[in-house]
Coordinates of C-alpha atoms and ligand atoms in Angstrom, one line a residue:
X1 CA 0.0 0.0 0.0
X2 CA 1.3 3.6 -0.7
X3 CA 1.9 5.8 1.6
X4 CA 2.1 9.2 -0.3
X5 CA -1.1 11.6 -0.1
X6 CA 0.1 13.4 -2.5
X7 CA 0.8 11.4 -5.8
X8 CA 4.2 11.6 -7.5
X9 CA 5.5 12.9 -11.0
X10 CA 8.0 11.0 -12.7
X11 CA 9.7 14.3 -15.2
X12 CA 11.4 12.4 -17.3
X13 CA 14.0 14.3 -19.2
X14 CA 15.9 13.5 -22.6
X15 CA 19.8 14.0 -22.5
X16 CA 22.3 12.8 -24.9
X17 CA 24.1 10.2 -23.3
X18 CA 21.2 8.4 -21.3
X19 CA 17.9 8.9 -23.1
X20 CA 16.6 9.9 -20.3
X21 CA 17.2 11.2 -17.0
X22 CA 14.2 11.4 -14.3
X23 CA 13.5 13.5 -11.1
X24 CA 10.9 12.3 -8.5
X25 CA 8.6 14.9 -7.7
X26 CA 5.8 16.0 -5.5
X27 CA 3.1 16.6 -7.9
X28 CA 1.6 19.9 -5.4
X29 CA 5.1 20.8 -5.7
X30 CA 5.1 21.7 -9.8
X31 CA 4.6 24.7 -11.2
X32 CA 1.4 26.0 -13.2
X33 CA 0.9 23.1 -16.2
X34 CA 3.5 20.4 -13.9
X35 CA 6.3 22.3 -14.7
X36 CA 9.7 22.3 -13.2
X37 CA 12.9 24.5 -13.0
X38 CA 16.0 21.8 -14.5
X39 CA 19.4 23.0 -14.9
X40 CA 21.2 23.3 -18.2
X41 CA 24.3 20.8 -16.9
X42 CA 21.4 18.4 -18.1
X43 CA 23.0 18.3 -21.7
X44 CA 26.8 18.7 -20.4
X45 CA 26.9 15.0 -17.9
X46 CA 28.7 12.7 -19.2
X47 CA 27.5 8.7 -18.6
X48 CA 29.9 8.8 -15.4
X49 CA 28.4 12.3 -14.5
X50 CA 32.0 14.4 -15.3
X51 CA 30.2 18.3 -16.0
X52 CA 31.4 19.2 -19.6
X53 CA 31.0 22.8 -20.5
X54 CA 29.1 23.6 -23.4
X55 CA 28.2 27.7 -24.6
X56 CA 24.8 26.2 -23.1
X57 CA 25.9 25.5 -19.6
X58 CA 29.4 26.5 -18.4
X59 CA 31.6 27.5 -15.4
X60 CA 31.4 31.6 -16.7
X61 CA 27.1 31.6 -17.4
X62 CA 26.7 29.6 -13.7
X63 CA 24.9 26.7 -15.3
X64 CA 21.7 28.3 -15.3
X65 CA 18.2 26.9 -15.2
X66 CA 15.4 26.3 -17.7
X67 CA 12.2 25.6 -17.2
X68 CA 10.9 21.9 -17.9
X69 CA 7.8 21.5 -19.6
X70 CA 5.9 18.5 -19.7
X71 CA 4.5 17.0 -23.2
X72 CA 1.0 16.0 -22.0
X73 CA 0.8 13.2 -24.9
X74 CA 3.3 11.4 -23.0
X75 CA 2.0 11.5 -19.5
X76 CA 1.3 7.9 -18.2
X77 CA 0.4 5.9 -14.6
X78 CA 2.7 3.6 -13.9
X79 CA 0.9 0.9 -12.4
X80 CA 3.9 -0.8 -10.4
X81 CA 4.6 2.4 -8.5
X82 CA 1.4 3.1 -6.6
X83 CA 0.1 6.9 -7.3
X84 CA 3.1 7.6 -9.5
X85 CA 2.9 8.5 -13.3
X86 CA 5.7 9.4 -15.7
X87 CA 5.6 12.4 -18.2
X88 CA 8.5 13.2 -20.4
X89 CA 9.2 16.9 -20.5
X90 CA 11.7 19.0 -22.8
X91 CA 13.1 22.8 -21.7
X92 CA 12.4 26.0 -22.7
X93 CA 14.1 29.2 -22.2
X94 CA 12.7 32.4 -20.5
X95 CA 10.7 33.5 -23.9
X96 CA 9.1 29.5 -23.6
X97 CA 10.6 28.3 -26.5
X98 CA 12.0 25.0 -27.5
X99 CA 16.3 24.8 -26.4
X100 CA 18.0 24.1 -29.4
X101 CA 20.4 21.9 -28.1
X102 CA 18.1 19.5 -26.6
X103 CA 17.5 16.4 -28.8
X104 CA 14.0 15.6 -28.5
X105 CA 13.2 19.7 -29.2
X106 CA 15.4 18.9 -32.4
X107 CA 13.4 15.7 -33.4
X108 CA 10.1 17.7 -33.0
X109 CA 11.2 20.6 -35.3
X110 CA 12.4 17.7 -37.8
X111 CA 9.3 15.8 -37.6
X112 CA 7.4 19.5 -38.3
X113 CA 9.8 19.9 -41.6
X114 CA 8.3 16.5 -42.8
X115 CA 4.9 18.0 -41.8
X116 CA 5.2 20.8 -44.1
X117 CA 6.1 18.3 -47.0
X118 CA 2.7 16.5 -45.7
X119 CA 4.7 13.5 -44.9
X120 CA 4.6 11.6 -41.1
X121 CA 7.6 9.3 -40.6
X122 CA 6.9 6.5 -38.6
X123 CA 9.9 4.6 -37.0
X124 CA 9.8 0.7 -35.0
X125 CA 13.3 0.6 -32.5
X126 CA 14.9 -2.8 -31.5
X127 CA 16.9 -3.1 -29.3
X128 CA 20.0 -6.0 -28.0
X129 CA 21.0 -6.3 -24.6
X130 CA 23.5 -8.3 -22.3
X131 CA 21.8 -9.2 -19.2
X132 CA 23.9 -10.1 -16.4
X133 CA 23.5 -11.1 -12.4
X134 CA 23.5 -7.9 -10.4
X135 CA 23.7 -10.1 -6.7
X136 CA 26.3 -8.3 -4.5
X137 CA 29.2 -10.7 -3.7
X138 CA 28.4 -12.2 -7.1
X139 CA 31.7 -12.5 -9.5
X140 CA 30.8 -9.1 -11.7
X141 CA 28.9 -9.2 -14.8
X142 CA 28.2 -13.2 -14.7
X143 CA 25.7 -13.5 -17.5
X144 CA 22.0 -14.7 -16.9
X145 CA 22.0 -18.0 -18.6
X146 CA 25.0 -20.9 -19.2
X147 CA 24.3 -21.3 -23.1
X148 CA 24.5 -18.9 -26.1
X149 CA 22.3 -19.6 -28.7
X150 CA 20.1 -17.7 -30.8
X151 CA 16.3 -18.3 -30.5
X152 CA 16.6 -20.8 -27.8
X153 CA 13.4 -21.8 -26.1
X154 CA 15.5 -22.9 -22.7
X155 CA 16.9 -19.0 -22.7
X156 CA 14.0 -17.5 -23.5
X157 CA 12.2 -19.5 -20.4
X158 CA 14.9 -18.4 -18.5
X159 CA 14.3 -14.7 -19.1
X160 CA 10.3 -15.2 -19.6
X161 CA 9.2 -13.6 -16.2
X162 CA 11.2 -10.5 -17.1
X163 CA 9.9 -10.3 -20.6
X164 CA 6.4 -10.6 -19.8
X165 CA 6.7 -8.2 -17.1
X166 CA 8.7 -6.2 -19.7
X167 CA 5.8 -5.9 -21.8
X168 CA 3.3 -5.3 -19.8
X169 CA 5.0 -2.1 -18.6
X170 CA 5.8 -0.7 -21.7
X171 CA 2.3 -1.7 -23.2
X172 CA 0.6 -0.1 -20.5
X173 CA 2.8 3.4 -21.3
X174 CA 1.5 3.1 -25.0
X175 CA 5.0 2.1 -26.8
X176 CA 4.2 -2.2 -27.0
X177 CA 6.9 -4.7 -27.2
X178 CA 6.3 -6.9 -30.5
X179 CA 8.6 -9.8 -30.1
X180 CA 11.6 -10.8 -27.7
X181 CA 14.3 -13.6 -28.0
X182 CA 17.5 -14.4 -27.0
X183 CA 20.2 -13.5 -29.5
X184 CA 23.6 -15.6 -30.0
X185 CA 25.9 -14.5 -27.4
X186 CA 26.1 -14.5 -23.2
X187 CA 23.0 -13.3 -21.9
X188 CA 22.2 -11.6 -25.0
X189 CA 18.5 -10.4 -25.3
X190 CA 17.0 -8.5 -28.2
X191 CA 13.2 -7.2 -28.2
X192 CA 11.6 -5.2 -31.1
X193 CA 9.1 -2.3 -30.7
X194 CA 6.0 -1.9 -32.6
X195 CA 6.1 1.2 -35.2
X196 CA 4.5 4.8 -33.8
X197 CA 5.1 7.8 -35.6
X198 CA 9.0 8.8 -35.0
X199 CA 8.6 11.3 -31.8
X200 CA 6.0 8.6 -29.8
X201 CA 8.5 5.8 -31.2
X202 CA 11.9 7.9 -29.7
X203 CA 9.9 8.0 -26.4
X204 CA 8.7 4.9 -26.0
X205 CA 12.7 3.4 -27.2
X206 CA 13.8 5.7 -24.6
X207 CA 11.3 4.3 -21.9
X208 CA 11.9 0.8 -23.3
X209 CA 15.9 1.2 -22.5
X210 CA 15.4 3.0 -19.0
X211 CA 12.3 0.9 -17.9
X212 CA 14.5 -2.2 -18.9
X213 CA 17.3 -1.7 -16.5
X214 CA 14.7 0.0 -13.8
X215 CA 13.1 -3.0 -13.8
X216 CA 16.4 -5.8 -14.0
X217 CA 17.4 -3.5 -10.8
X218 CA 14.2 -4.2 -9.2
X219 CA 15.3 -8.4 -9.5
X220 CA 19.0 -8.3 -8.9
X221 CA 19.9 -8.3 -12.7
X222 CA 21.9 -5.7 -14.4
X223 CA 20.7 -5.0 -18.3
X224 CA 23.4 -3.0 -20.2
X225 CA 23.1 -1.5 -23.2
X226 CA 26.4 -0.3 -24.3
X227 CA 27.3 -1.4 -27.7
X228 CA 30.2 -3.9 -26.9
X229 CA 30.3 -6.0 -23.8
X230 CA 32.8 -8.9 -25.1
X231 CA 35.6 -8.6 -28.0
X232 CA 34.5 -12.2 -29.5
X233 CA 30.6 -11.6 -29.4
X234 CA 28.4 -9.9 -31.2
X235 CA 27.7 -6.1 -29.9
X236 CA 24.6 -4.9 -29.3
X237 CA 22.6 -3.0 -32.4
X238 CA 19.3 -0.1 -31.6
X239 CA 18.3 -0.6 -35.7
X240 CA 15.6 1.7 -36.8
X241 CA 13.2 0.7 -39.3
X242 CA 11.7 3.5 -40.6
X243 CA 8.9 4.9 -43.6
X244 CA 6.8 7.9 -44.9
X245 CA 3.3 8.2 -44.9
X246 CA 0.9 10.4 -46.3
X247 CA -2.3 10.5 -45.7
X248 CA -1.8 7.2 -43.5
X249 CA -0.6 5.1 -46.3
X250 CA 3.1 4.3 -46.7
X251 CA 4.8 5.9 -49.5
X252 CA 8.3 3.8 -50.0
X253 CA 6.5 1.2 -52.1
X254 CA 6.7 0.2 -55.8
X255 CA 4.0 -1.9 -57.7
X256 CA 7.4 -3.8 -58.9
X257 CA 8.9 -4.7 -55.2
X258 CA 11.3 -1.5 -55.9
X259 CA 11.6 1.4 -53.7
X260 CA 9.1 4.5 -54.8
X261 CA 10.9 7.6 -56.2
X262 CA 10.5 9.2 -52.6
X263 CA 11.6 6.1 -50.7
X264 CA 15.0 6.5 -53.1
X265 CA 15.7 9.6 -52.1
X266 CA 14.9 9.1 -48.8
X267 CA 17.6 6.2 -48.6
X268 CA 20.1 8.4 -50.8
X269 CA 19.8 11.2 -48.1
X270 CA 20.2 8.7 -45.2
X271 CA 23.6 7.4 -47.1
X272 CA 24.9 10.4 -48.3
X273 CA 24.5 11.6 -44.2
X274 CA 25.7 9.2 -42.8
X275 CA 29.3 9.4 -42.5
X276 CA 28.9 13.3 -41.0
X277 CA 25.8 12.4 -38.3
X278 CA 28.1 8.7 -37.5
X279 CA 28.6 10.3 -33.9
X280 CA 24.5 10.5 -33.7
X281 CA 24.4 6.3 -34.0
X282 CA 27.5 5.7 -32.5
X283 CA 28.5 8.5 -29.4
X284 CA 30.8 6.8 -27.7
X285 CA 34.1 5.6 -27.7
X286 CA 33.1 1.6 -27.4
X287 CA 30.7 2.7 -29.9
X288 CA 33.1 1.7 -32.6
X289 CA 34.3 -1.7 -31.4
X290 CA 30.3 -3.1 -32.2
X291 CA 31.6 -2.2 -35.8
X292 CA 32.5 -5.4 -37.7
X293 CA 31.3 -6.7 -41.1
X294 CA 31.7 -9.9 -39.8
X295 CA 29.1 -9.4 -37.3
X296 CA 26.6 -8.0 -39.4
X297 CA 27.4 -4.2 -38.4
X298 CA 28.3 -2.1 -41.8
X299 CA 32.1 0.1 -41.8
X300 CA 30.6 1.4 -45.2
X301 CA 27.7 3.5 -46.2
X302 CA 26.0 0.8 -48.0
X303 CA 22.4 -0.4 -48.6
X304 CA 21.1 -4.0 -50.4
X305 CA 17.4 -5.5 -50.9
X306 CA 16.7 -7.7 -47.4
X307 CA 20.4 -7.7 -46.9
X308 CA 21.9 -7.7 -43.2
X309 CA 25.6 -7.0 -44.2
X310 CA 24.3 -3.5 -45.5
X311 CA 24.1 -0.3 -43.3
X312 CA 20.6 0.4 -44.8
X313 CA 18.7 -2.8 -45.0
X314 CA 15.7 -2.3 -47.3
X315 CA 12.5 -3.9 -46.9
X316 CA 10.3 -4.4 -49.7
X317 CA 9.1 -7.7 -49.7
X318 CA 6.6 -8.1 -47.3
X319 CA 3.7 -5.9 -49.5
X320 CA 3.6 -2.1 -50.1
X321 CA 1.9 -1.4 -46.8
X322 CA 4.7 -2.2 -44.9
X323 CA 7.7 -1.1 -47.4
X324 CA 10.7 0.7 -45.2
X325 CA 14.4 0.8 -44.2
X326 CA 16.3 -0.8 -41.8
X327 CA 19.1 1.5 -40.5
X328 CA 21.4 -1.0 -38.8
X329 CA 24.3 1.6 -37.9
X330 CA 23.4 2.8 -34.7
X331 CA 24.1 0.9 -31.7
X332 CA 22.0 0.2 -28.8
X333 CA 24.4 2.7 -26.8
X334 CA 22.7 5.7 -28.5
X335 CA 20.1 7.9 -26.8
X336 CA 17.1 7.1 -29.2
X337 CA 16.5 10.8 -30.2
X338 CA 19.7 11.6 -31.5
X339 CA 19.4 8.3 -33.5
X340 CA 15.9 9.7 -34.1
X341 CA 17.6 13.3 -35.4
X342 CA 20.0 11.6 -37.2
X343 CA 18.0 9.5 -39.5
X344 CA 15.1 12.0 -39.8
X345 CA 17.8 14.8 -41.0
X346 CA 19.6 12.6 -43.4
X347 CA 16.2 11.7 -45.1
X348 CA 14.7 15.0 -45.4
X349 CA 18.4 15.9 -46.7
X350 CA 18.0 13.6 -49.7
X351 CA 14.1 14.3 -50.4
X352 CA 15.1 17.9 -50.7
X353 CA 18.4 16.9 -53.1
X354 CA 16.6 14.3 -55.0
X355 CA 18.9 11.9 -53.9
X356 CA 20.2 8.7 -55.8
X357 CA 21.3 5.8 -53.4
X358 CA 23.2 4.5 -56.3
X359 CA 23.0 0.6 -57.3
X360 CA 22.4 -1.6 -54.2
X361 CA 24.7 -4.5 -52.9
X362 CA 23.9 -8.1 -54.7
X363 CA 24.2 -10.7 -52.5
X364 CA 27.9 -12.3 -52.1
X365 CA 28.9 -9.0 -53.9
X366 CA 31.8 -7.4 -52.4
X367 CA 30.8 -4.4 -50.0
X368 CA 30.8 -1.2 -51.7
X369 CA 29.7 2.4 -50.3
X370 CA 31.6 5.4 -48.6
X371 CA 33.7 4.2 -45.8
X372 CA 32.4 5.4 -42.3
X373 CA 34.5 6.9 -39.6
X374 CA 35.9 4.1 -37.5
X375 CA 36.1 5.7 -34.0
X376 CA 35.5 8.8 -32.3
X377 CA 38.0 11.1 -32.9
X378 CA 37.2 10.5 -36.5
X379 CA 33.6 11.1 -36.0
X380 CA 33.5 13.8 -34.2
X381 CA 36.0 15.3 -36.4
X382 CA 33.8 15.2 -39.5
X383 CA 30.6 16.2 -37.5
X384 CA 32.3 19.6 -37.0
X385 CA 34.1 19.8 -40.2
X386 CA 30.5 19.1 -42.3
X387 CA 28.8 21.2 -44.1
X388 CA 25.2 19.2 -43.4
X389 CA 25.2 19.8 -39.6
X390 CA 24.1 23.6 -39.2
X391 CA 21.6 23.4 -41.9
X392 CA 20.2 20.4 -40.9
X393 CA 20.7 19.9 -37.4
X394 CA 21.6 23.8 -36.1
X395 CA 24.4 25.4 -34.6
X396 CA 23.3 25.4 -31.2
X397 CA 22.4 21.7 -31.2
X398 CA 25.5 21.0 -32.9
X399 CA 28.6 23.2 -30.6
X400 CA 27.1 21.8 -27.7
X401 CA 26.8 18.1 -29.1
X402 CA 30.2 17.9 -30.2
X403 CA 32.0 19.9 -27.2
X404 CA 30.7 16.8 -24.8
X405 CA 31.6 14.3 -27.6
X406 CA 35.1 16.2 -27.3
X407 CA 34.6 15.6 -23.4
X408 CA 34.3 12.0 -24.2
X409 CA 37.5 12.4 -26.0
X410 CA 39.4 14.3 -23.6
X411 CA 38.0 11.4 -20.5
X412 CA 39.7 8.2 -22.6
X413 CA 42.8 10.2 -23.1
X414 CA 43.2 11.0 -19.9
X415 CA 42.7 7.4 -18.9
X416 CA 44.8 6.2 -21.8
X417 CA 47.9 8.6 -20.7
X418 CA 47.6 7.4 -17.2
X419 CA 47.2 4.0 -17.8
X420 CA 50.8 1.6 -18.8
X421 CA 48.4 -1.3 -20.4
X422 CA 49.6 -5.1 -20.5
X423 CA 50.1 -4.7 -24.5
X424 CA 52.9 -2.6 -23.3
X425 CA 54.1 -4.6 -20.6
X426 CA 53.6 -7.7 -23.1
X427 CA 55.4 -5.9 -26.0
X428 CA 58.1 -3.8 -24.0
X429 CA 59.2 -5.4 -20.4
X430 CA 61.5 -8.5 -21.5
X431 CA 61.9 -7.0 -24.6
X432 CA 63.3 -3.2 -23.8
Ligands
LIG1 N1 20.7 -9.8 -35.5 C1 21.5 -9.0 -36.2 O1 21.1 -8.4 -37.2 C2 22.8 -8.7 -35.6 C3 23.0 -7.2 -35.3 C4 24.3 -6.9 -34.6 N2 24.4 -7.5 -33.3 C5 24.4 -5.3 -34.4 O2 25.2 -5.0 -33.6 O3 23.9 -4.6 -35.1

């Protein structure tokens, strides 16, 4: 039985490096529509909480506040925590409107650009995870399960309790669960997300990560979702499938099986992107080690028909209705809305260019496309350096995106400097 007489609010708050991060409140306590004061450091914590100045939010401004405001479309009970609901909310400045350097305010403009070409995107997330024993005195990170296979009925049993627990929660806050398995690796889970038009779908990914490890805390588990746990298994992919509508119908389809003229461009423009907005699907420095051919994860800006060793994995042969793209670059690791930024960016880029995706990949071809940044540095190097970003994404957004992607930099170097590693002593000691 709850205690509270007052009921609680959830403010659930979109970042860049979590998804989302949450403050408990008192729901007397709010201000006039539930909103809340929320300082600016919000988009300048890294995962580990180091305060990265960005023009937003810095030693010489004082970090200042904004004001939260809560997007009533998203306000849900949450049935497991007695008089408690959750409401995502996004700031504003003193004039109320939209920070530009917040990623979901970014998505929502994007999404309005579509609007204007009377076109809705509409997006499905999946997600992989490792799940792992969270017991204290347990040996660390000890997977759940003994075997590794893909598909398995005797791992999905193992997991089932969570899973249907799983879905129930994220069904009851509007963003359903279609389909979980376990995937070949230790522990590895993946589930997939039914399609909602791309802000709801961002949301409910975002819930479906933090609600996830909320609820693996809750049982003495420990669900992670950065990109690579173990050098000899597979990382863990966040693929988007995505597709146009207008006026509800789906507009990627050909009578021929082919992609439409706007589904083309659409593709071209997510190819053509995808190099420059690389730190969008993959933020972090691990990011890059999920990158491997061998493992189904694309170095190369490449798409094919149904074809998993491409970046962009079209869909066409499951009927018109359902005709869409598969973008299997970014990595479970990214916060769904600046996956969500990048891809709707990138396809608006190449409806407005007309863009060609040029000839596909043929099955046992060899792997063609623009090669993709291969770490970090080189990421965040040609974010700054493009000529896409401002236009596309804006200035704001994109200095204070890349100065914490620069933190991230500066962090591992630190480390790296401080650090004599056992290559060295492997390499050097007996040798030297
Ligand atoms: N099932 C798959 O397609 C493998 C995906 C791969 N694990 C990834 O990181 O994207």
């Amino acid at each position: 039985m709850s205690r509270h007489s007052v009921p609680r609010v959830f403010l659930e708050l979109p970042d860049y490096d979590l998804g989302l991060r949450v403050k408990s409140t008192r729901a007397d306590k709010l201000g006039p529509g539930g909103r809340a004061s929320m300082c600016t450091i919000l988009f300048g914590l890294s995962v580990v909480d180091e305060v990265v100045d960005t023009p937003l939010s810095n030693a010489a401004n004082g970090y200042p506040d904004a004001t939260a405001v809560p997007d009533e479309s998203t306000r849900r009970e949450l049935f497991w925590r007695p008089r408690s609901e959750a409401v995502i909310a996004d700031l504003v400045d003193g004039a109320g409107e939209p920070i530009q350097e917040s990623p979901r305010s970014l998505c929502q403009r994007l999404v309005g650009e579509y609007a204007a070409l009377d076109l809705v995107p509409t997006f499905g997330f999946e997600y992989e995870f490792y799940l792992h024993h969270a017991e204290p005195g347990e040996q660390p990170h000890r997977p759940v399960g003994r075997t590794i296979g893909a598909y398995s009925h005797a791992r999905l049993a193992a997991v089932d309790s969570l899973a249907e627990e799983f879905m129930g929660r994220m069904e009851s806050v509007g963003a359903p669960i279609e389909a979980f398995h376990s995937e070949l690796g230790p522990g590895f889970l993946e589930f997939a997300m039914s399609p909602a038009p791309a802000l709801a779908a961002a949301d409910g990914a975002a819930r479906a990560r933090a609600y996830m490890r909320e609820l693996c805390e809750e049982r003495g588990l420990h669900a992670t979702f950065m990109a690579k746990v173990h050098a000899g298994h597979s990382g863990s992919g966040g693929h988007v499938h995505s597709s146009l509508a207008r006026a509800g119908a789906n507009v990627f389809g050909a009578e021929d099986g082919r992609l439409s003229p706007t589904g083309s461009a659409y593709l071209g423009g997510l190819l053509s992107t995808m190099g420059d907005f690389s730190v969008l699907f993959n933020p972090f420095i691990n990011s890059y080690k999920r990158i491997s051919p061998d493992m189904f994860v694309a170095a190369r800006a490449s798409w094919g028909f149904d074809n998993r060793n491409a970046a962009c994995r079209v869909i066409t042969n499951m009927g018109s209705s359902s005709a869409r793209v598969e973008h299997r670059r970014p990595g479970a690791d990214a916060s769904p809305y600046l996956v969500a930024a990048g891809i709707l960016a990138g396809g608006l880029h190449g409806l407005r260019n007309g863009a060609d995706p040029g000839p596909g990949l043929q099955p046992g071809a060899e792997v063609g496309g623009d090669p993709l940044p291969a770490d970090l540095h080189a990421a965040v190097d040609r974010f700054e350096a493009s000529d896409l970003t401002s236009d596309l994404l804006g200035d704001r957004f994109v200095a204070s995106f890349a100065a914490t992607r620069r933190g991230e930099l500066d962090a591992y170097d630190a480390w790296w400097r401080n650090t004599v590693t056992d290559w060295e002593r492997d390499r050097y000691l007996e040798n030297l």
